[in-house]
Short mmCIF file of C-alpha atoms and ligand atoms in Angstrom, two decimals:
data_model
loop_
_atom_site.label_atom_id
_atom_site.label_comp_id
_atom_site.label_asym_id
_atom_site.label_seq_id
_atom_site.Cartn_x
_atom_site.Cartn_y
_atom_site.Cartn_z
CA MET A 1 -85.57 -181.13 149.26
CA ILE A 2 -88.53 -178.80 148.82
CA SER A 3 -91.80 -180.38 149.90
CA LYS A 4 -94.57 -180.55 147.32
CA ALA A 5 -96.96 -179.16 149.92
CA GLY A 6 -94.71 -176.14 150.25
CA VAL A 7 -94.74 -175.66 146.50
CA ASN A 8 -98.38 -176.18 145.79
CA ASP A 9 -100.16 -174.35 148.54
CA MET A 10 -102.39 -171.39 147.70
CA ARG A 11 -99.64 -168.83 148.22
CA GLY A 12 -96.95 -170.16 146.03
CA SER A 13 -98.49 -172.57 143.58
CA LEU A 14 -96.41 -172.63 140.43
CA THR A 15 -98.08 -174.16 137.42
CA GLU A 16 -94.62 -174.93 136.05
CA SER A 17 -93.22 -176.38 139.26
CA ASP A 18 -89.86 -177.04 137.57
CA LEU A 19 -89.21 -173.31 138.00
CA LEU A 20 -88.78 -173.84 141.75
CA ILE A 21 -85.19 -175.02 141.67
CA SER A 22 -82.86 -176.08 144.47
CA LYS A 23 -79.68 -176.47 142.44
CA ALA A 24 -77.08 -174.07 141.12
CA TYR A 25 -76.38 -173.85 137.37
CA VAL A 26 -72.71 -174.35 136.58
CA ALA A 27 -71.30 -174.92 133.11
CA GLY A 28 -74.69 -175.97 131.77
CA GLN A 29 -75.30 -178.51 134.58
CA TRP A 30 -77.76 -178.26 137.47
CA THR A 31 -75.46 -178.85 140.39
CA GLY A 32 -75.69 -179.55 144.13
CA SER A 33 -72.97 -179.36 146.74
CA ASP A 34 -71.62 -181.47 149.61
CA ALA A 35 -72.13 -178.61 152.09
CA ALA A 36 -75.39 -178.07 154.00
CA PRO A 37 -77.95 -176.25 151.82
CA ILE A 38 -79.02 -172.67 152.57
CA ALA A 39 -82.74 -172.23 153.31
CA VAL A 40 -84.89 -169.56 151.62
CA ASP A 41 -87.86 -168.21 153.57
CA ASP A 42 -91.09 -166.43 152.80
CA PRO A 43 -90.89 -162.97 154.43
CA PHE A 44 -94.61 -162.99 155.25
CA THR A 45 -95.19 -166.49 156.66
CA LEU A 46 -91.53 -166.92 157.68
CA GLU A 47 -91.86 -170.50 156.33
CA GLU A 48 -88.73 -171.99 154.77
CA PHE A 49 -90.02 -173.05 151.38
CA GLY A 50 -86.85 -173.37 149.30
CA GLU A 51 -83.14 -174.04 149.49
CA ILE A 52 -79.98 -173.53 147.47
CA PRO A 53 -76.61 -175.28 147.43
CA ASP A 54 -73.66 -173.70 149.17
CA LEU A 55 -71.12 -174.15 146.37
CA SER A 56 -67.43 -174.65 147.09
CA GLN A 57 -64.86 -172.23 145.67
CA ALA A 58 -63.79 -175.02 143.28
CA GLN A 59 -67.32 -175.15 141.87
CA VAL A 60 -67.36 -171.37 141.42
CA GLN A 61 -64.02 -171.66 139.62
CA GLN A 62 -65.58 -174.32 137.40
CA ALA A 63 -68.24 -171.78 136.38
CA VAL A 64 -65.53 -169.21 135.58
CA ASP A 65 -63.58 -171.77 133.52
CA ALA A 66 -66.74 -172.74 131.63
CA ALA A 67 -67.46 -169.05 130.91
CA ALA A 68 -63.93 -168.69 129.52
CA ASP A 69 -64.33 -171.83 127.37
CA ALA A 70 -67.71 -170.70 126.05
CA PHE A 71 -66.58 -167.13 125.31
CA PRO A 72 -64.86 -167.47 121.89
CA ALA A 73 -67.79 -169.24 120.21
CA TRP A 74 -70.39 -166.96 121.82
CA ALA A 75 -68.44 -163.82 120.89
CA ARG A 76 -68.07 -165.05 117.28
CA LYS A 77 -71.78 -165.69 116.80
CA LEU A 78 -73.50 -163.17 114.60
CA PRO A 79 -75.13 -160.46 116.73
CA LYS A 80 -78.44 -161.47 115.18
CA GLU A 81 -77.93 -165.07 116.39
CA ARG A 82 -77.30 -163.86 119.93
CA GLY A 83 -80.29 -161.55 119.61
CA ASP A 84 -82.52 -164.43 118.48
CA ILE A 85 -81.60 -166.44 121.58
CA LEU A 86 -82.29 -163.43 123.80
CA ARG A 87 -85.65 -162.99 122.02
CA ARG A 88 -86.59 -166.63 122.77
CA TRP A 89 -85.55 -166.05 126.40
CA PHE A 90 -87.79 -162.97 126.56
CA ASP A 91 -90.72 -164.92 125.06
CA LEU A 92 -90.32 -167.72 127.62
CA ILE A 93 -90.16 -165.23 130.49
CA ILE A 94 -93.37 -163.61 129.36
CA ALA A 95 -95.02 -167.03 128.87
CA ASN A 96 -94.05 -167.88 132.47
CA LYS A 97 -94.78 -164.43 133.88
CA GLU A 98 -97.29 -165.55 136.52
CA ASP A 99 -95.01 -168.26 137.92
CA LEU A 100 -92.02 -165.93 138.01
CA ALA A 101 -94.09 -163.24 139.71
CA ARG A 102 -95.29 -165.73 142.36
CA LEU A 103 -91.74 -166.82 142.97
CA ILE A 104 -90.64 -163.19 143.42
CA THR A 105 -93.46 -162.53 145.90
CA ARG A 106 -92.73 -165.77 147.72
CA GLU A 107 -89.04 -165.08 148.30
CA ASN A 108 -89.00 -161.28 148.38
CA GLY A 109 -92.43 -160.52 149.87
CA LYS A 110 -93.34 -157.68 147.48
CA HIS A 111 -96.96 -157.47 146.41
CA LEU A 112 -97.87 -159.77 143.51
CA ARG A 113 -98.96 -156.72 141.44
CA GLU A 114 -95.46 -155.30 141.81
CA ALA A 115 -93.86 -158.69 141.16
CA ARG A 116 -95.74 -158.91 137.85
CA ALA A 117 -94.54 -155.40 137.00
CA GLU A 118 -90.99 -156.45 137.85
CA VAL A 119 -91.20 -159.38 135.42
CA ASP A 120 -92.31 -156.99 132.66
CA TYR A 121 -89.63 -154.45 133.55
CA GLY A 122 -86.81 -157.02 133.77
CA ALA A 123 -87.91 -158.86 130.63
CA GLY A 124 -87.96 -155.47 128.90
CA PHE A 125 -84.15 -155.35 129.11
CA ILE A 126 -83.90 -158.73 127.39
CA ASP A 127 -86.34 -157.54 124.72
CA PHE A 128 -84.40 -154.30 124.22
CA TYR A 129 -80.94 -155.89 124.04
CA ALA A 130 -82.18 -158.69 121.73
CA ASP A 131 -82.48 -155.90 119.15
CA GLU A 132 -79.61 -153.76 120.38
CA ALA A 133 -77.19 -156.65 119.73
CA THR A 134 -77.36 -155.79 116.01
CA ARG A 135 -77.08 -152.03 116.50
CA SER A 136 -73.54 -151.74 117.74
CA TYR A 137 -71.54 -149.65 115.30
CA GLY A 138 -67.87 -148.79 114.91
CA GLU A 139 -66.32 -145.52 113.70
CA ILE A 140 -64.09 -144.32 110.90
CA ILE A 141 -62.03 -141.29 111.97
CA PRO A 142 -60.78 -138.90 109.25
CA ALA A 143 -57.06 -139.72 108.82
CA PRO A 144 -54.45 -137.11 109.83
CA VAL A 145 -52.09 -138.16 106.97
CA PRO A 146 -52.70 -139.58 103.47
CA GLY A 147 -52.98 -143.32 102.91
CA ARG A 148 -54.34 -144.23 106.33
CA ARG A 149 -57.65 -145.42 107.70
CA LEU A 150 -58.36 -145.02 111.41
CA MET A 151 -61.01 -147.50 112.48
CA VAL A 152 -62.64 -148.09 115.86
CA GLU A 153 -64.32 -151.42 116.47
CA THR A 154 -66.16 -152.73 119.50
CA GLU A 155 -65.45 -156.12 120.98
CA PRO A 156 -66.93 -157.92 123.98
CA VAL A 157 -65.12 -157.41 127.27
CA GLY A 158 -64.94 -161.17 127.93
CA VAL A 159 -65.98 -163.14 131.00
CA CYS A 160 -68.09 -161.00 133.35
CA ALA A 161 -69.12 -161.58 136.95
CA ALA A 162 -72.44 -160.23 138.23
CA ILE A 163 -73.51 -159.81 141.87
CA THR A 164 -77.05 -158.59 142.55
CA PRO A 165 -79.27 -157.58 145.51
CA TRP A 166 -82.55 -159.02 146.84
CA ASN A 167 -84.85 -156.04 146.22
CA PHE A 168 -85.47 -156.80 142.52
CA PRO A 169 -84.57 -160.50 142.20
CA LEU A 170 -85.37 -160.67 138.48
CA ALA A 171 -84.80 -157.19 137.13
CA MET A 172 -81.33 -156.63 138.61
CA VAL A 173 -79.83 -159.67 136.89
CA ALA A 174 -81.78 -159.13 133.65
CA ARG A 175 -80.34 -155.58 133.47
CA LYS A 176 -76.85 -157.11 133.49
CA ALA A 177 -77.16 -160.42 131.65
CA ALA A 178 -79.09 -159.00 128.68
CA PRO A 179 -76.51 -156.39 127.56
CA ALA A 180 -73.59 -158.67 128.47
CA LEU A 181 -74.87 -161.57 126.38
CA ALA A 182 -75.95 -159.25 123.56
CA ALA A 183 -72.42 -157.80 123.41
CA GLY A 184 -70.90 -161.31 123.20
CA CYS A 185 -69.71 -161.61 126.81
CA THR A 186 -70.26 -164.64 129.01
CA MET A 187 -71.34 -164.29 132.63
CA VAL A 188 -71.13 -165.91 136.04
CA ALA A 189 -73.87 -164.47 138.26
CA LYS A 190 -74.24 -164.68 142.03
CA PRO A 191 -77.77 -164.15 143.34
CA PRO A 192 -78.48 -162.67 146.77
CA GLU A 193 -78.77 -165.25 149.53
CA LEU A 194 -82.22 -163.97 150.57
CA THR A 195 -83.83 -164.23 147.09
CA PRO A 196 -81.83 -166.63 144.90
CA LEU A 197 -84.67 -168.69 143.43
CA THR A 198 -85.90 -166.22 140.81
CA MET A 199 -82.46 -166.03 139.20
CA LEU A 200 -82.31 -169.82 139.01
CA ALA A 201 -85.75 -169.91 137.36
CA LEU A 202 -84.57 -167.28 134.88
CA ALA A 203 -81.50 -169.38 134.05
CA LYS A 204 -83.73 -172.41 133.50
CA LEU A 205 -85.72 -170.45 130.92
CA GLY A 206 -82.45 -169.23 129.41
CA GLU A 207 -81.31 -172.83 129.03
CA GLU A 208 -84.61 -173.65 127.29
CA ALA A 209 -84.15 -170.63 125.04
CA GLY A 210 -80.83 -172.03 123.83
CA ILE A 211 -78.21 -170.09 125.79
CA PRO A 212 -75.23 -172.44 125.34
CA ALA A 213 -73.63 -174.21 128.31
CA GLY A 214 -71.16 -171.98 130.15
CA VAL A 215 -72.44 -168.71 128.68
CA LEU A 216 -74.51 -167.99 131.80
CA SER A 217 -73.80 -169.78 135.09
CA ILE A 218 -75.51 -169.11 138.42
CA VAL A 219 -73.36 -169.72 141.48
CA THR A 220 -75.19 -169.92 144.82
CA GLY A 221 -73.84 -169.91 148.35
CA HIS A 222 -72.22 -167.56 150.82
CA ALA A 223 -71.15 -164.22 149.40
CA ALA A 224 -67.58 -163.79 150.65
CA PRO A 225 -66.01 -167.01 149.29
CA ILE A 226 -67.84 -166.66 145.97
CA GLY A 227 -66.84 -163.01 145.76
CA GLU A 228 -63.23 -163.93 146.43
CA VAL A 229 -63.07 -166.32 143.45
CA LEU A 230 -64.79 -163.87 141.11
CA THR A 231 -62.79 -160.79 142.08
CA LYS A 232 -59.36 -162.49 142.21
CA SER A 233 -59.74 -164.25 138.87
CA GLN A 234 -57.56 -162.98 136.00
CA VAL A 235 -60.03 -164.55 133.59
CA VAL A 236 -62.96 -162.43 134.80
CA ARG A 237 -62.49 -159.11 132.98
CA LYS A 238 -65.43 -157.22 134.44
CA LEU A 239 -67.48 -157.10 137.61
CA THR A 240 -70.97 -155.67 137.46
CA PHE A 241 -72.45 -155.15 140.92
CA THR A 242 -75.69 -153.80 142.30
CA GLY A 243 -75.98 -153.40 146.04
CA SER A 244 -74.80 -151.28 148.92
CA THR A 245 -72.04 -148.71 148.56
CA HIS A 246 -70.10 -150.38 151.37
CA VAL A 247 -69.94 -153.78 149.63
CA GLY A 248 -69.42 -152.13 146.22
CA ALA A 249 -66.36 -150.29 147.52
CA MET A 250 -64.99 -153.50 149.03
CA LEU A 251 -65.45 -155.38 145.76
CA ALA A 252 -63.88 -152.53 143.75
CA GLU A 253 -60.83 -152.77 145.99
CA ALA A 254 -60.71 -156.55 145.51
CA CYS A 255 -60.87 -156.06 141.72
CA ALA A 256 -58.06 -153.48 141.64
CA PRO A 257 -55.10 -155.92 141.45
CA THR A 258 -56.53 -157.51 138.29
CA ILE A 259 -57.66 -154.15 136.79
CA LYS A 260 -61.18 -155.30 135.98
CA ARG A 261 -63.76 -153.09 134.39
CA LEU A 262 -66.43 -152.15 136.88
CA SER A 263 -70.09 -151.21 136.84
CA LEU A 264 -71.35 -150.29 140.29
CA GLU A 265 -75.03 -149.55 140.90
CA LEU A 266 -74.94 -148.55 144.55
CA GLY A 267 -76.99 -146.97 147.28
CA GLY A 268 -79.13 -143.87 146.89
CA ASN A 269 -80.69 -141.24 149.11
CA ALA A 270 -83.06 -139.63 146.63
CA PRO A 271 -84.55 -136.22 147.38
CA LEU A 272 -88.02 -135.18 146.18
CA LEU A 273 -88.42 -131.40 145.86
CA ILE A 274 -91.98 -130.06 145.80
CA PHE A 275 -92.39 -126.40 144.93
CA ASP A 276 -95.32 -124.08 145.78
CA ASP A 277 -96.42 -124.03 142.14
CA ALA A 278 -96.63 -127.84 141.85
CA ASP A 279 -99.94 -129.47 141.03
CA LEU A 280 -101.01 -131.00 144.36
CA ASP A 281 -102.39 -134.27 142.94
CA THR A 282 -99.25 -134.77 140.84
CA ALA A 283 -97.04 -134.10 143.86
CA VAL A 284 -98.94 -136.60 146.02
CA GLU A 285 -98.91 -139.24 143.26
CA THR A 286 -95.17 -138.67 142.71
CA ALA A 287 -94.48 -139.06 146.42
CA MET A 288 -96.61 -142.21 146.67
CA VAL A 289 -94.81 -143.92 143.80
CA ALA A 290 -91.33 -142.64 144.56
CA LYS A 291 -91.58 -143.52 148.25
CA PHE A 292 -93.71 -146.65 148.55
CA ARG A 293 -92.91 -148.68 145.43
CA ASN A 294 -91.44 -152.01 146.49
CA CYS A 295 -92.36 -151.16 150.09
CA GLY A 296 -89.74 -148.38 150.04
CA GLN A 297 -87.00 -150.93 149.36
CA SER A 298 -85.75 -149.37 146.16
CA CYS A 299 -82.44 -147.65 145.50
CA VAL A 300 -84.34 -144.82 143.80
CA ALA A 301 -86.90 -144.46 146.63
CA ALA A 302 -87.56 -140.85 147.63
CA ASN A 303 -85.85 -140.88 150.99
CA ARG A 304 -86.18 -137.16 151.73
CA ILE A 305 -89.19 -135.06 150.81
CA TYR A 306 -88.50 -131.32 150.76
CA VAL A 307 -91.68 -129.24 150.45
CA GLN A 308 -91.82 -125.47 149.96
CA ASN A 309 -93.55 -123.86 152.90
CA GLY A 310 -96.42 -122.35 150.82
CA ILE A 311 -97.78 -125.77 149.83
CA ARG A 312 -96.47 -127.76 152.77
CA ASP A 313 -99.63 -128.01 154.92
CA ARG A 314 -101.85 -128.92 151.97
CA PHE A 315 -99.35 -131.51 150.74
CA VAL A 316 -98.90 -133.10 154.17
CA LYS A 317 -102.69 -133.34 154.63
CA ALA A 318 -103.32 -134.91 151.20
CA PHE A 319 -100.29 -137.20 151.30
CA GLY A 320 -101.10 -138.19 154.92
CA THR A 321 -104.62 -139.24 153.89
CA LYS A 322 -103.22 -141.51 151.15
CA VAL A 323 -100.57 -142.97 153.45
CA SER A 324 -103.09 -143.73 156.20
CA GLU A 325 -105.25 -145.60 153.67
CA MET A 326 -102.40 -147.93 152.66
CA LYS A 327 -102.43 -151.50 153.94
CA ALA A 328 -99.31 -153.58 154.51
CA GLY A 329 -99.58 -157.37 154.73
CA ASP A 330 -99.42 -160.51 152.65
CA GLY A 331 -98.13 -159.80 149.15
CA PHE A 332 -100.51 -162.47 147.81
CA ASP A 333 -103.56 -160.67 149.27
CA ASP A 334 -105.32 -158.42 146.74
CA ALA A 335 -106.61 -156.19 149.54
CA MET A 336 -103.06 -155.20 150.54
CA ASP A 337 -101.05 -152.39 148.99
CA ILE A 338 -97.57 -153.48 150.03
CA GLY A 339 -95.97 -156.63 151.39
CA PRO A 340 -93.60 -157.23 154.29
CA LEU A 341 -90.02 -155.98 154.53
CA ILE A 342 -87.25 -158.41 153.64
CA ASP A 343 -85.95 -159.21 157.14
CA GLU A 344 -85.77 -158.15 160.78
CA ARG A 345 -82.80 -155.84 160.18
CA ALA A 346 -84.94 -153.87 157.73
CA ILE A 347 -87.72 -153.53 160.32
CA ALA A 348 -85.21 -152.41 162.94
CA LYS A 349 -83.78 -149.71 160.62
CA VAL A 350 -87.19 -148.22 159.84
CA ASP A 351 -88.07 -148.22 163.56
CA GLU A 352 -84.76 -146.55 164.39
CA HIS A 353 -85.23 -143.82 161.77
CA ARG A 354 -88.83 -143.14 162.87
CA GLU A 355 -87.94 -142.92 166.57
CA ASP A 356 -84.88 -140.75 165.87
CA ALA A 357 -86.98 -138.24 163.90
CA LEU A 358 -89.80 -138.21 166.49
CA SER A 359 -87.41 -137.71 169.38
CA ASN A 360 -85.88 -134.77 167.49
CA GLY A 361 -89.13 -132.92 167.00
CA ALA A 362 -90.89 -134.57 164.02
CA THR A 363 -94.70 -134.92 164.02
CA LEU A 364 -96.45 -138.23 163.30
CA ILE A 365 -99.06 -137.68 160.56
CA ALA A 366 -99.96 -141.27 159.65
CA GLY A 367 -98.88 -144.81 160.52
CA GLY A 368 -96.73 -145.86 163.44
CA PRO A 369 -94.64 -148.72 164.81
CA SER A 370 -94.36 -152.16 163.26
CA PRO A 371 -97.16 -154.49 164.48
CA GLY A 372 -94.77 -157.46 164.51
CA GLY A 373 -93.35 -159.96 162.06
CA ARG A 374 -91.79 -158.23 159.07
CA ILE A 375 -94.69 -155.87 158.48
CA SER A 376 -93.87 -152.17 158.53
CA VAL A 377 -96.82 -149.79 158.61
CA PRO A 378 -96.71 -147.03 155.95
CA THR A 379 -95.82 -143.95 157.93
CA LEU A 380 -95.59 -140.20 157.30
CA LEU A 381 -93.74 -137.74 159.51
CA SER A 382 -93.73 -133.98 159.13
CA ASP A 383 -91.43 -131.29 160.57
CA VAL A 384 -88.50 -133.67 160.22
CA PRO A 385 -85.20 -131.97 161.14
CA ALA A 386 -82.88 -131.68 158.14
CA ASN A 387 -80.16 -133.67 159.96
CA ALA A 388 -82.35 -136.61 161.09
CA LYS A 389 -81.16 -140.15 160.28
CA LEU A 390 -84.19 -140.40 157.99
CA THR A 391 -82.72 -137.75 155.69
CA GLN A 392 -79.07 -138.73 156.09
CA GLU A 393 -79.21 -142.51 155.50
CA GLU A 394 -81.11 -144.79 153.12
CA THR A 395 -84.16 -145.92 155.15
CA PHE A 396 -85.23 -148.70 152.74
CA GLY A 397 -88.75 -148.97 154.10
CA PRO A 398 -92.22 -147.37 153.97
CA LEU A 399 -91.34 -144.36 156.12
CA ALA A 400 -91.66 -140.89 154.57
CA GLY A 401 -90.49 -137.66 156.16
CA VAL A 402 -91.29 -134.09 155.10
CA VAL A 403 -88.82 -131.24 155.58
CA GLY A 404 -89.91 -127.67 154.80
CA PHE A 405 -87.93 -125.13 152.75
CA ASP A 406 -88.27 -121.50 151.66
CA THR A 407 -86.10 -120.95 148.56
CA MET A 408 -84.93 -123.03 145.64
CA GLU A 409 -81.34 -122.46 146.73
CA ASP A 410 -82.12 -123.96 150.18
CA ALA A 411 -83.84 -126.95 148.62
CA VAL A 412 -81.03 -127.71 146.18
CA ARG A 413 -78.40 -127.27 148.89
CA MET A 414 -80.17 -129.75 151.18
CA ALA A 415 -80.79 -132.15 148.27
CA ASN A 416 -77.09 -132.14 147.38
CA ASP A 417 -75.93 -132.45 150.99
CA THR A 418 -75.26 -136.19 150.68
CA PRO A 419 -72.43 -138.36 149.39
CA PHE A 420 -75.00 -140.14 147.17
CA GLY A 421 -76.36 -139.13 143.77
CA LEU A 422 -78.56 -141.77 142.19
CA ALA A 423 -82.02 -140.33 141.53
CA SER A 424 -83.89 -137.15 142.42
CA TYR A 425 -87.39 -135.90 141.80
CA VAL A 426 -88.87 -132.44 141.34
CA CYS A 427 -92.51 -131.36 141.22
CA SER A 428 -93.22 -127.92 139.80
CA SER A 429 -95.25 -126.35 137.01
CA ASP A 430 -92.61 -123.72 136.23
CA PRO A 431 -90.27 -124.67 133.35
CA ALA A 432 -87.54 -122.37 134.70
CA THR A 433 -87.63 -124.00 138.16
CA ILE A 434 -87.51 -127.45 136.57
CA ALA A 435 -84.60 -126.46 134.32
CA ARG A 436 -82.57 -124.90 137.15
CA VAL A 437 -83.13 -127.79 139.54
CA GLY A 438 -82.38 -130.26 136.75
CA ARG A 439 -79.10 -128.45 136.09
CA ASP A 440 -77.97 -128.00 139.68
CA ILE A 441 -79.01 -131.23 141.34
CA GLU A 442 -76.27 -133.82 141.75
CA SER A 443 -77.78 -137.11 140.61
CA GLY A 444 -77.60 -139.47 137.65
CA MET A 445 -81.37 -139.35 137.06
CA VAL A 446 -84.09 -136.74 137.60
CA GLY A 447 -87.83 -137.42 137.58
CA VAL A 448 -89.89 -134.30 136.78
CA ASN A 449 -93.51 -134.53 137.96
CA THR A 450 -93.21 -138.31 138.10
CA GLY A 451 -91.90 -140.90 140.54
CA LEU A 452 -91.52 -143.62 137.95
CA ILE A 453 -88.45 -143.16 135.77
CA SER A 454 -86.90 -146.59 135.12
CA THR A 455 -87.09 -148.02 131.61
CA PRO A 456 -84.78 -150.20 129.51
CA LEU A 457 -84.67 -147.35 126.97
CA ALA A 458 -82.85 -144.88 129.24
CA PRO A 459 -79.49 -144.96 131.06
CA PHE A 460 -79.96 -145.89 134.73
CA GLY A 461 -77.14 -145.08 137.14
CA GLY A 462 -75.68 -142.66 139.63
CA VAL A 463 -72.93 -140.16 140.37
CA LYS A 464 -70.86 -139.59 143.54
CA MET A 465 -70.99 -142.65 145.86
CA SER A 466 -74.02 -144.07 144.04
CA GLY A 467 -71.78 -145.71 141.51
CA LEU A 468 -70.15 -146.03 138.12
CA GLY A 469 -71.61 -146.94 134.75
CA ARG A 470 -75.11 -147.14 133.32
CA GLU A 471 -77.66 -149.89 132.73
CA GLY A 472 -80.23 -149.65 129.93
CA SER A 473 -80.11 -147.89 126.52
CA HIS A 474 -77.17 -148.13 124.12
CA HIS A 475 -74.96 -146.88 126.98
CA GLY A 476 -75.72 -150.12 128.82
CA LEU A 477 -74.34 -152.17 125.92
CA ALA A 478 -71.14 -150.12 125.85
CA GLU A 479 -70.47 -151.19 129.46
CA TYR A 480 -69.77 -154.68 128.09
CA GLN A 481 -67.63 -153.61 125.13
CA ASN A 482 -64.00 -152.62 124.72
CA LEU A 483 -62.96 -150.25 121.96
CA LYS A 484 -60.27 -151.40 119.58
CA TYR A 485 -58.54 -148.76 117.45
CA ILE A 486 -57.02 -150.07 114.22
CA CYS A 487 -54.64 -147.81 112.31
CA HIS A 488 -54.38 -149.11 108.76
CA ALA A 489 -51.47 -147.59 106.78
CA GLY A 490 -50.37 -147.99 103.15
CA LEU A 491 -53.75 -147.47 101.54
P1 NAP B 501 -75.60 -155.73 149.73
O1 NAP B 501 -75.61 -156.19 151.12
O2 NAP B 501 -74.50 -154.86 149.27
O3 NAP B 501 -75.68 -157.06 148.84
C1 NAP B 501 -75.70 -157.01 147.44
C2 NAP B 501 -75.06 -158.26 146.90
O4 NAP B 501 -73.70 -158.30 147.30
C3 NAP B 501 -75.71 -159.55 147.41
O5 NAP B 501 -75.71 -160.52 146.38
C4 NAP B 501 -74.75 -159.95 148.51
O6 NAP B 501 -74.74 -161.34 148.76
C5 NAP B 501 -73.42 -159.54 147.88
N1 NAP B 501 -72.32 -159.45 148.82
C6 NAP B 501 -72.34 -159.02 150.10
N2 NAP B 501 -71.09 -159.12 150.63
C7 NAP B 501 -70.28 -159.62 149.65
C8 NAP B 501 -68.91 -159.97 149.57
N3 NAP B 501 -68.08 -159.83 150.61
N4 NAP B 501 -68.43 -160.47 148.42
C9 NAP B 501 -69.24 -160.64 147.36
N5 NAP B 501 -70.56 -160.34 147.37
C10 NAP B 501 -71.07 -159.82 148.50
O7 NAP B 501 -76.91 -154.93 149.37
P2 NAP B 501 -78.42 -155.37 149.63
O8 NAP B 501 -78.73 -155.12 151.05
O9 NAP B 501 -78.66 -156.74 149.09
O10 NAP B 501 -79.20 -154.37 148.67
C11 NAP B 501 -79.59 -153.11 149.06
C12 NAP B 501 -78.65 -152.05 148.53
O11 NAP B 501 -78.59 -152.15 147.11
C13 NAP B 501 -79.17 -150.67 148.81
O12 NAP B 501 -78.11 -149.85 149.22
C14 NAP B 501 -79.70 -150.20 147.45
O13 NAP B 501 -79.72 -148.81 147.29
C15 NAP B 501 -78.76 -150.87 146.53
N6 NAP B 501 -79.35 -150.97 145.20
C16 NAP B 501 -78.85 -150.18 144.22
C17 NAP B 501 -79.41 -150.22 142.95
C18 NAP B 501 -78.88 -149.34 141.87
O14 NAP B 501 -79.21 -149.59 140.71
N7 NAP B 501 -78.09 -148.33 142.15
C19 NAP B 501 -80.47 -151.09 142.68
C20 NAP B 501 -80.95 -151.89 143.71
C21 NAP B 501 -80.37 -151.83 144.97
P3 NAP B 501 -75.66 -162.00 149.91
O15 NAP B 501 -77.04 -161.58 149.63
O16 NAP B 501 -75.46 -163.45 149.67
O17 NAP B 501 -75.12 -161.49 151.20
#
């Protein structure tokens, strides 16, 4: 059980303490398990403040069966009725924003300011799809012969499974559940083991909003056995996954025998290209946001910063000043800019990438080694070799590296020299440069003179090994719909 002291101390006090939940949500019931619970810790204090049940495969199957049972009635509801329930869910999330944000900071470590922004961002998908539910249209195709009508209707895909990562504990599941439920699908969602509590709190508010039993279940426990039930099931018709490319590929393979639909939001290795004609303040602001949001633990984080040699020294000086002013520490402390990293592996990866770049000729401009615990000091390196680990792999931490370039062709070639293609960023004041880079760069999203591109209104997703499918916008709804073509003769 979670101790009251753990709940109500200064760091994590939740005014609605029933949002700190230690049970899974299966078929409309809050459920425990016979197995030993899994502890959830606070990445800053390292205190274990929560726990979740380790469900058996039979319990996960129960969630799948309940989703199948609930599907026909949910799919038959009027879109407006589904939208009204989503709207109530959105309202409850906003009413409980502070508690949800505290829970995110407690289990994920991100700064409370960013946790509040995540609640707004994630809730925005529920808001958007509450309306979008009623805006799904079919087609009439001009008939090739007299007396026929060719109609295309949309219908919900069916039971969907969702598996999400720890870096945005609320937004990643909201981005999936909102369009799925709006389209008339039911869902079984598995939260990440490191940050499962926010998803449970979200489900609690969904229950209060009137989401019927079985329409949304949350199955907690160890990933592999849960994944096995969800991927092998014939009843589950779609898997929507956000996480690493390695696990995404494994799950896609596991889904192949049952030919499930897939949405895969996978790893990134985003380049930021800064040209000589860029506005310096805009370039620095873009780099700050694109690199350090969520402590660098974002799939769209600028992992590689390519700067044209004419502006490079001025950019490194100005960016270095900002980076050296940043403070990493307790996410509940207003004086801090960023919180801790998620775990020791994350610290080790940042340290490895920094040391690899330095030993291959990079220059330390600001920051340095981790002071201990899970704190990683915001760090800037310059003169990073183009083949350093820092530019080749997703660092997922507050370490920025600058690589110089001479021509646009060089910059685009280096930017595209990766198997990933999620986001990219370009800073320039020349419309022709922006247009050519926008055309030639291989990524699903491009930020021009901004590091902040995510919104429920636009399609989020990648190309190459960054994934399949889109989340957000009307394209996000289509991910949860099948097309049915009806050929009506004899008219
Ligand atoms: P991860 O290790 O791939 O885990 C993601 C999810 O998959 C977690 O819920 C994890 O469960 C689960 N999982 C792991 N092994 C599994 C298995 N055998 N069967 C079923 N589920 C399994 O990724 P992560 O470290 O949490 O997240 C970071 C990665 O996510 C980065 O690469 C980042 O770029 C990517 N990401 C992409 C996007 C996007 O939109 N493209 C957004 C955010 C993050 P446990 O936690 O229980 O192990």
